[in-house]
Amino acid sequence: MTTAALEPRAGRRCHNPLNSLHAAHYFSPDLGRELAAIGVSHPRAVNFAVRAAALGPVGAGAVTAAFYNYKHDLVAEHVPAVWRTASPEAVLAARARAVDATLRRLLGDEVLRSDAMAEAARLALRAAEGCSRAARPLYSAHADLPVPREPHLAFWHAATLLREHRGDGHLAALMSAELDGLEALVTHTATGRGMTPSWVFTTRGWSRQEWNAAVGRLRGRELLDGDGELTERGAALRDAIEAETDRLDRAPYEHLGAEGVGRLTELAVGFARTAVAAGAYPADLIGKR
């Protein structure tokens, strides 16, 4: 019996809804409530704490390096101070409670108890077995965490592993393309698939002046035109970055196999659409303006 070959973009198509489901908790009121209960109330401190907690009580430098597109000054306002308020272990426990509440609210208990959710968890965990630790700090740190027993939390855990694995590889592709963190954000926004500038300023710590300076540098490289749109060269660079990210991230999806990837994608898309319909994300999150 022959095994179907994995299509070049199959991993990306599978990753996209998995990433969407992972990211929903960052915009959830449940996360703010759970972190506030352990003393962490500033939205930026919450964000840094929950994503970095798997690394342990690291300093601002490690977080800036691992996150890539946040201004270091913003990170340093909250890290490592946040660990004096709540330990990484306490943050991880609060995050798990928030994810549970968020998925129950967005998807409903029936979906969480369904055979489809249990199947998605098995498939996603199987794919994650193909991930590699080398040069992937956020993936590797999360891979050290135990797999939750409840299927919906196991699915979310596996989605997080796959998300951080691809993300760590994506940073290598951005560095190879000689895009710094802010330039990466500017070019992603220019594709129409990234965060709006207002969200970048609010969550990443950059100013309008710094954004405009990055636009100027990118125009100097002929990656943006006078209107701030991607040039042909800029669009080609973004396509090349995604293709390189696909290449660096192919192992987990090859490990799962084409049939499994297709089924996991189908299940994840269904869950993600339900989450979006339930209002998982801010309406003004994505766009060029």
PDB file of N, CA, C and O in Angstrom, residues 173-207:
ATOM      1  N   ALA A 173      13.636  32.086   9.975  1.00  0.00           N
ATOM      2  CA  ALA A 173      13.403  32.552   8.608  1.00  0.00           C
ATOM      3  C   ALA A 173      13.410  34.074   8.540  1.00  0.00           C
ATOM      4  O   ALA A 173      13.943  34.668   7.590  1.00  0.00           O
ATOM      5  N   LEU A 174      12.840  34.730   9.546  1.00  0.00           N
ATOM      6  CA  LEU A 174      12.847  36.190   9.583  1.00  0.00           C
ATOM      7  C   LEU A 174      14.270  36.736   9.712  1.00  0.00           C
ATOM      8  O   LEU A 174      14.636  37.713   9.052  1.00  0.00           O
ATOM      9  N   MET A 175      15.066  36.103  10.558  1.00  0.00           N
ATOM     10  CA  MET A 175      16.447  36.544  10.718  1.00  0.00           C
ATOM     11  C   MET A 175      17.233  36.359   9.420  1.00  0.00           C
ATOM     12  O   MET A 175      18.029  37.213   9.035  1.00  0.00           O
ATOM     13  N   SER A 176      16.994  35.237   8.741  1.00  0.00           N
ATOM     14  CA  SER A 176      17.681  34.988   7.477  1.00  0.00           C
ATOM     15  C   SER A 176      17.293  36.040   6.437  1.00  0.00           C
ATOM     16  O   SER A 176      18.118  36.431   5.603  1.00  0.00           O
ATOM     17  N   ALA A 177      16.032  36.511   6.512  1.00  0.00           N
ATOM     18  CA  ALA A 177      15.562  37.549   5.590  1.00  0.00           C
ATOM     19  C   ALA A 177      16.007  38.939   6.021  1.00  0.00           C
ATOM     20  O   ALA A 177      15.696  39.920   5.338  1.00  0.00           O
ATOM     21  N   GLU A 178      16.726  39.040   7.137  1.00  0.00           N
ATOM     22  CA  GLU A 178      17.234  40.299   7.673  1.00  0.00           C
ATOM     23  C   GLU A 178      16.110  41.290   7.983  1.00  0.00           C
ATOM     24  O   GLU A 178      16.206  42.487   7.698  1.00  0.00           O
ATOM     25  N   LEU A 179      15.034  40.760   8.583  1.00  0.00           N
ATOM     26  CA  LEU A 179      13.949  41.600   9.088  1.00  0.00           C
ATOM     27  C   LEU A 179      14.024  41.598  10.608  1.00  0.00           C
ATOM     28  O   LEU A 179      13.973  40.524  11.226  1.00  0.00           O
ATOM     29  N   ASP A 180      14.152  42.771  11.203  1.00  0.00           N
ATOM     30  CA  ASP A 180      14.115  42.809  12.656  1.00  0.00           C
ATOM     31  C   ASP A 180      12.666  42.646  13.128  1.00  0.00           C
ATOM     32  O   ASP A 180      11.742  42.510  12.298  1.00  0.00           O
ATOM     33  N   GLY A 181      12.454  42.650  14.442  1.00  0.00           N
ATOM     34  CA  GLY A 181      11.127  42.357  14.959  1.00  0.00           C
ATOM     35  C   GLY A 181      10.061  43.301  14.461  1.00  0.00           C
ATOM     36  O   GLY A 181       8.958  42.880  14.065  1.00  0.00           O
ATOM     37  N   LEU A 182      10.333  44.598  14.462  1.00  0.00           N
ATOM     38  CA  LEU A 182       9.342  45.569  14.005  1.00  0.00           C
ATOM     39  C   LEU A 182       9.153  45.496  12.497  1.00  0.00           C
ATOM     40  O   LEU A 182       8.017  45.581  11.997  1.00  0.00           O
ATOM     41  N   GLU A 183      10.222  45.323  11.748  1.00  0.00           N
ATOM     42  CA  GLU A 183      10.097  45.189  10.291  1.00  0.00           C
ATOM     43  C   GLU A 183       9.287  43.957   9.918  1.00  0.00           C
ATOM     44  O   GLU A 183       8.522  43.975   8.944  1.00  0.00           O
ATOM     45  N   ALA A 184       9.437  42.897  10.695  1.00  0.00           N
ATOM     46  CA  ALA A 184       8.627  41.700  10.464  1.00  0.00           C
ATOM     47  C   ALA A 184       7.148  42.015  10.651  1.00  0.00           C
ATOM     48  O   ALA A 184       6.288  41.579   9.861  1.00  0.00           O
ATOM     49  N   LEU A 185       6.834  42.779  11.701  1.00  0.00           N
ATOM     50  CA  LEU A 185       5.444  43.166  11.937  1.00  0.00           C
ATOM     51  C   LEU A 185       4.916  44.052  10.816  1.00  0.00           C
ATOM     52  O   LEU A 185       3.790  43.859  10.329  1.00  0.00           O
ATOM     53  N   VAL A 186       5.700  45.029  10.396  1.00  0.00           N
ATOM     54  CA  VAL A 186       5.263  45.956   9.352  1.00  0.00           C
ATOM     55  C   VAL A 186       4.959  45.204   8.057  1.00  0.00           C
ATOM     56  O   VAL A 186       3.920  45.434   7.411  1.00  0.00           O
ATOM     57  N   THR A 187       5.853  44.301   7.667  1.00  0.00           N
ATOM     58  CA  THR A 187       5.633  43.570   6.409  1.00  0.00           C
ATOM     59  C   THR A 187       4.479  42.592   6.531  1.00  0.00           C
ATOM     60  O   THR A 187       3.733  42.384   5.576  1.00  0.00           O
ATOM     61  N   HIS A 188       4.302  41.999   7.707  1.00  0.00           N
ATOM     62  CA  HIS A 188       3.164  41.093   7.891  1.00  0.00           C
ATOM     63  C   HIS A 188       1.857  41.870   7.822  1.00  0.00           C
ATOM     64  O   HIS A 188       0.887  41.442   7.188  1.00  0.00           O
ATOM     65  N   THR A 189       1.813  43.036   8.460  1.00  0.00           N
ATOM     66  CA  THR A 189       0.619  43.866   8.379  1.00  0.00           C
ATOM     67  C   THR A 189       0.334  44.259   6.933  1.00  0.00           C
ATOM     68  O   THR A 189      -0.826  44.286   6.501  1.00  0.00           O
ATOM     69  N   ALA A 190       1.379  44.522   6.169  1.00  0.00           N
ATOM     70  CA  ALA A 190       1.205  44.918   4.769  1.00  0.00           C
ATOM     71  C   ALA A 190       0.607  43.803   3.916  1.00  0.00           C
ATOM     72  O   ALA A 190       0.024  44.078   2.864  1.00  0.00           O
ATOM     73  N   THR A 191       0.710  42.561   4.362  1.00  0.00           N
ATOM     74  CA  THR A 191       0.077  41.460   3.627  1.00  0.00           C
ATOM     75  C   THR A 191      -1.432  41.462   3.827  1.00  0.00           C
ATOM     76  O   THR A 191      -2.157  40.791   3.080  1.00  0.00           O
ATOM     77  N   GLY A 192      -1.925  42.164   4.845  1.00  0.00           N
ATOM     78  CA  GLY A 192      -3.346  42.137   5.170  1.00  0.00           C
ATOM     79  C   GLY A 192      -3.726  41.018   6.112  1.00  0.00           C
ATOM     80  O   GLY A 192      -4.896  40.892   6.487  1.00  0.00           O
ATOM     81  N   ARG A 193      -2.725  40.231   6.539  1.00  0.00           N
ATOM     82  CA  ARG A 193      -2.999  39.095   7.429  1.00  0.00           C
ATOM     83  C   ARG A 193      -2.406  39.301   8.826  1.00  0.00           C
ATOM     84  O   ARG A 193      -2.530  38.420   9.675  1.00  0.00           O
ATOM     85  N   GLY A 194      -1.768  40.452   9.029  1.00  0.00           N
ATOM     86  CA  GLY A 194      -1.163  40.726  10.322  1.00  0.00           C
ATOM     87  C   GLY A 194      -2.004  41.658  11.173  1.00  0.00           C
ATOM     88  O   GLY A 194      -3.085  42.103  10.769  1.00  0.00           O
ATOM     89  N   MET A 195      -1.498  41.969  12.358  1.00  0.00           N
ATOM     90  CA  MET A 195      -2.201  42.871  13.259  1.00  0.00           C
ATOM     91  C   MET A 195      -2.214  44.295  12.718  1.00  0.00           C
ATOM     92  O   MET A 195      -1.275  44.714  12.044  1.00  0.00           O
ATOM     93  N   THR A 196      -3.272  45.013  13.041  1.00  0.00           N
ATOM     94  CA  THR A 196      -3.322  46.426  12.690  1.00  0.00           C
ATOM     95  C   THR A 196      -2.246  47.185  13.469  1.00  0.00           C
ATOM     96  O   THR A 196      -1.839  46.754  14.553  1.00  0.00           O
ATOM     97  N   PRO A 197      -1.781  48.321  12.927  1.00  0.00           N
ATOM     98  CA  PRO A 197      -0.767  49.091  13.666  1.00  0.00           C
ATOM     99  C   PRO A 197      -1.193  49.436  15.089  1.00  0.00           C
ATOM    100  O   PRO A 197      -0.363  49.408  16.010  1.00  0.00           O
ATOM    101  N   SER A 198      -2.453  49.758  15.294  1.00  0.00           N
ATOM    102  CA  SER A 198      -2.886  50.126  16.649  1.00  0.00           C
ATOM    103  C   SER A 198      -2.687  48.984  17.627  1.00  0.00           C
ATOM    104  O   SER A 198      -2.292  49.204  18.790  1.00  0.00           O
ATOM    105  N   TRP A 199      -2.911  47.744  17.191  1.00  0.00           N
ATOM    106  CA  TRP A 199      -2.679  46.596  18.063  1.00  0.00           C
ATOM    107  C   TRP A 199      -1.188  46.378  18.290  1.00  0.00           C
ATOM    108  O   TRP A 199      -0.761  45.988  19.373  1.00  0.00           O
ATOM    109  N   VAL A 200      -0.386  46.650  17.270  1.00  0.00           N
ATOM    110  CA  VAL A 200       1.069  46.534  17.427  1.00  0.00           C
ATOM    111  C   VAL A 200       1.558  47.529  18.478  1.00  0.00           C
ATOM    112  O   VAL A 200       2.342  47.185  19.365  1.00  0.00           O
ATOM    113  N   PHE A 201       1.062  48.766  18.398  1.00  0.00           N
ATOM    114  CA  PHE A 201       1.497  49.785  19.357  1.00  0.00           C
ATOM    115  C   PHE A 201       1.060  49.410  20.771  1.00  0.00           C
ATOM    116  O   PHE A 201       1.816  49.577  21.735  1.00  0.00           O
ATOM    117  N   THR A 202      -0.141  48.897  20.896  1.00  0.00           N
ATOM    118  CA  THR A 202      -0.685  48.573  22.219  1.00  0.00           C
ATOM    119  C   THR A 202       0.000  47.371  22.849  1.00  0.00           C
ATOM    120  O   THR A 202       0.322  47.378  24.037  1.00  0.00           O
ATOM    121  N   THR A 203       0.233  46.337  22.056  1.00  0.00           N
ATOM    122  CA  THR A 203       0.694  45.078  22.627  1.00  0.00           C
ATOM    123  C   THR A 203       2.189  44.833  22.494  1.00  0.00           C
ATOM    124  O   THR A 203       2.756  44.063  23.270  1.00  0.00           O
ATOM    125  N   ARG A 204       2.840  45.462  21.522  1.00  0.00           N
ATOM    126  CA  ARG A 204       4.257  45.192  21.276  1.00  0.00           C
ATOM    127  C   ARG A 204       5.172  46.315  21.764  1.00  0.00           C
ATOM    128  O   ARG A 204       6.387  46.152  21.775  1.00  0.00           O
ATOM    129  N   GLY A 205       4.611  47.449  22.124  1.00  0.00           N
ATOM    130  CA  GLY A 205       5.410  48.507  22.730  1.00  0.00           C
ATOM    131  C   GLY A 205       6.055  49.487  21.786  1.00  0.00           C
ATOM    132  O   GLY A 205       6.753  50.393  22.224  1.00  0.00           O
ATOM    133  N   TRP A 206       5.848  49.335  20.473  1.00  0.00           N
ATOM    134  CA  TRP A 206       6.461  50.231  19.501  1.00  0.00           C
ATOM    135  C   TRP A 206       5.628  51.499  19.343  1.00  0.00           C
ATOM    136  O   TRP A 206       4.419  51.485  19.545  1.00  0.00           O
ATOM    137  N   SER A 207       6.252  52.596  18.950  1.00  0.00           N
ATOM    138  CA  SER A 207       5.557  53.861  18.742  1.00  0.00           C
ATOM    139  C   SER A 207       5.284  54.072  17.257  1.00  0.00           C
ATOM    140  O   SER A 207       5.871  53.399  16.395  1.00  0.00           O
TER     141      SER A 207
END
